[in-house]
Coordinates of C-alpha atoms in Angstrom, one line a residue:
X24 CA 20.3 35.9 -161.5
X25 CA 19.5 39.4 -161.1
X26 CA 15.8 37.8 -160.4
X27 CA 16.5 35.9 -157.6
X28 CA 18.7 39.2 -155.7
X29 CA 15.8 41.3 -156.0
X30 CA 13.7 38.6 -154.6
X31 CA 15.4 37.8 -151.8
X32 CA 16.0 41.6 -151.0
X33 CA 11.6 41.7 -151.4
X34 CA 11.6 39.3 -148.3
X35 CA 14.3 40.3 -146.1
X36 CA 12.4 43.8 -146.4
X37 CA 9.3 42.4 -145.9
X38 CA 10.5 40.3 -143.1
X39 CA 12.2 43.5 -141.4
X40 CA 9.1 45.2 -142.0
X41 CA 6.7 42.6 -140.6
X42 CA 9.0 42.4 -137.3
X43 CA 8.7 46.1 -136.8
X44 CA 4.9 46.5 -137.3
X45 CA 4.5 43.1 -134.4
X46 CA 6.9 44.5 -132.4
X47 CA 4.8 48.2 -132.0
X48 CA 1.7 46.4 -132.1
X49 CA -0.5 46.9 -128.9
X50 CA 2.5 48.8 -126.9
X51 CA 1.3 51.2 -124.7
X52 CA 3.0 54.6 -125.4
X53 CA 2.7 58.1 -123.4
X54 CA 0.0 60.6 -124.4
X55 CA 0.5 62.2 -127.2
X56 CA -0.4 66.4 -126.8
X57 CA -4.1 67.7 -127.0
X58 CA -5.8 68.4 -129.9
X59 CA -5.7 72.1 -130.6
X60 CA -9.5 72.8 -130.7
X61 CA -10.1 70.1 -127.8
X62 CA -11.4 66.8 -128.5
X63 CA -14.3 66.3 -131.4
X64 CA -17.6 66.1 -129.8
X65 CA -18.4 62.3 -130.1
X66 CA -15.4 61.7 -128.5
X67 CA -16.1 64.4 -125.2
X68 CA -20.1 62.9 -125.4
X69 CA -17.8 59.6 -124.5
X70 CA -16.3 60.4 -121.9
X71 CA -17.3 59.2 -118.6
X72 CA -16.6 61.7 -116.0
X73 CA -17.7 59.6 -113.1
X74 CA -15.1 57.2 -113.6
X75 CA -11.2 57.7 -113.2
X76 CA -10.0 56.3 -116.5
X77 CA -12.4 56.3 -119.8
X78 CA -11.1 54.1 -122.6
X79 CA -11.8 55.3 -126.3
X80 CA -11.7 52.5 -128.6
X81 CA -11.3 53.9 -132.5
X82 CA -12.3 51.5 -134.9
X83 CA -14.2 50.9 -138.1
X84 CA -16.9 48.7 -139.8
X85 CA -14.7 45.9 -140.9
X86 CA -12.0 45.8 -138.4
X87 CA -11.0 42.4 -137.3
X88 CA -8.8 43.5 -134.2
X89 CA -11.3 45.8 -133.3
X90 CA -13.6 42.9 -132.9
X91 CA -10.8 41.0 -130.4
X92 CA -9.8 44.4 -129.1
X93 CA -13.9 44.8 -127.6
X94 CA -13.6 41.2 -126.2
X95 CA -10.6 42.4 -124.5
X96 CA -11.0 45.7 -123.2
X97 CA -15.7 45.1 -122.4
X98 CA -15.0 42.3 -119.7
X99 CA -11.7 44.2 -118.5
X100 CA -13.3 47.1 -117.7
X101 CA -16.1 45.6 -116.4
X102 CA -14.0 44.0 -113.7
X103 CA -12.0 46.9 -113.0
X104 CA -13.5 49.7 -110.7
X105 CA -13.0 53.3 -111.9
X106 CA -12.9 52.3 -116.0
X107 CA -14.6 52.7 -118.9
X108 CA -15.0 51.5 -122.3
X109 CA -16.7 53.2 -124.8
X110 CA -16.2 52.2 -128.6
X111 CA -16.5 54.7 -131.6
X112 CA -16.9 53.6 -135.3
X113 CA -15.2 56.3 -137.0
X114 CA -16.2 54.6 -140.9
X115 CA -18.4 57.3 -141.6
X116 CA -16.6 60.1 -139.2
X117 CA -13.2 60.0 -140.7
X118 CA -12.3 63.9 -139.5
X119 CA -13.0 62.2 -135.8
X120 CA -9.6 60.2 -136.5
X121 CA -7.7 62.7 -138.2
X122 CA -8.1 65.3 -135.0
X123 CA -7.2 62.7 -132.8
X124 CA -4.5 62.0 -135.0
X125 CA -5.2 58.1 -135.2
X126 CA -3.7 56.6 -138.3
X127 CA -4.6 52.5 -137.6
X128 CA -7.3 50.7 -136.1
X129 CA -7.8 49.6 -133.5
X130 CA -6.3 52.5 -131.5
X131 CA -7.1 52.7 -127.6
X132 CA -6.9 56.3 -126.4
X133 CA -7.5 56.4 -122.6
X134 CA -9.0 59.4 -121.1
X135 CA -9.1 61.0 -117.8
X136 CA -12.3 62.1 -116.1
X137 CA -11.3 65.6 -117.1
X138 CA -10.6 64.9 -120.6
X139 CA -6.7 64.9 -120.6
X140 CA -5.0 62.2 -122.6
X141 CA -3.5 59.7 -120.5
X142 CA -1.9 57.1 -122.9
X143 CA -2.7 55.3 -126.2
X144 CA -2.2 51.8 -128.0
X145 CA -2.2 50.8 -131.3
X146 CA -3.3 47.6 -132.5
X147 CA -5.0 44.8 -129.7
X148 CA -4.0 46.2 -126.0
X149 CA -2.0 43.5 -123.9
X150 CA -4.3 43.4 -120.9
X151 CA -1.5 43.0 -118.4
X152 CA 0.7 45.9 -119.5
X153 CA -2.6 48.0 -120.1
X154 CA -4.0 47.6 -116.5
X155 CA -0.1 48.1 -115.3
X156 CA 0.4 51.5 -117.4
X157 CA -3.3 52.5 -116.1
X158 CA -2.7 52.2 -112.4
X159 CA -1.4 55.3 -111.1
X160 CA -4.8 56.7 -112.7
X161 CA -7.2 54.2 -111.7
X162 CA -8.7 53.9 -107.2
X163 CA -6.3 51.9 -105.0
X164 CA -7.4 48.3 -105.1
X165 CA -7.8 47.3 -101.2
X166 CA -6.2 43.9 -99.8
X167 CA -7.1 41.6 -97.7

């Protein structure tokens, strides 16, 4: 009997656990405080500084969500003046990720033109909320 308890405990902690983790997964949260030193150097050799908004996509070699998350953010910033999309592999560069403090991947970090953090996601961005939390940063869209 004593079986059974701690296997139904397993999966309501699992279950709890799985919730949380879907629930944080591509939220868009505030900018998190410079790195002391500045940014590591293939990050800054990123950055675009002739457009408003640069977006750093941290990933590695065998990344499945990176793979959706460049689907999603290449086209979007294609159609969207003033922003950028660079993606870093940091496989091989693992100090890259630890300055940046980036525990998962895929992790978004978008950059001002002047290197300031402006916000960050974890996991696959939701386009919609991305595009919302990056419009104070990005030119006025005119209408028609």
């Amino acid at each position: 009997m004593t079986g059974v308890w701690v296997v139904l405990g397993t999966l309501v902690v699992a279950a709890v656990a799985g919730g949380l983790l879907k629930a944080r997964n591509g939220r868009v949260r505030a900018a998190r405080r410079a790195p002391a030193a500045g940014l590591p150097e293939p990050v800054a050799a990123a950055l675009d500084t002739g457009a408003s908004v640069t977006l750093v996509q941290i990933s590695t070699t065998f990344c499945t969500p990176c793979r959706h998350t460049r689907a999603l953010l290449g086209p979007l910033a294609e159609r969207t003046d003033g922003l950028n999309h660079v993606e870093l592999d940091v496989t091989n560069q693992p100090e890259v990720a630890r300055a940046l403090g980036v525990l998962r991947t895929p992790t978004t970090i978008a950059y001002g033109s002047d290197g300031t953090e402006l916000l960050r996601v974890g996991g696959v961005p939701k386009a919609p909320a991305l595009l919302e939390a990056l419009a104070p940063h990005l030119p006025a869209r005119v209408t028609d």
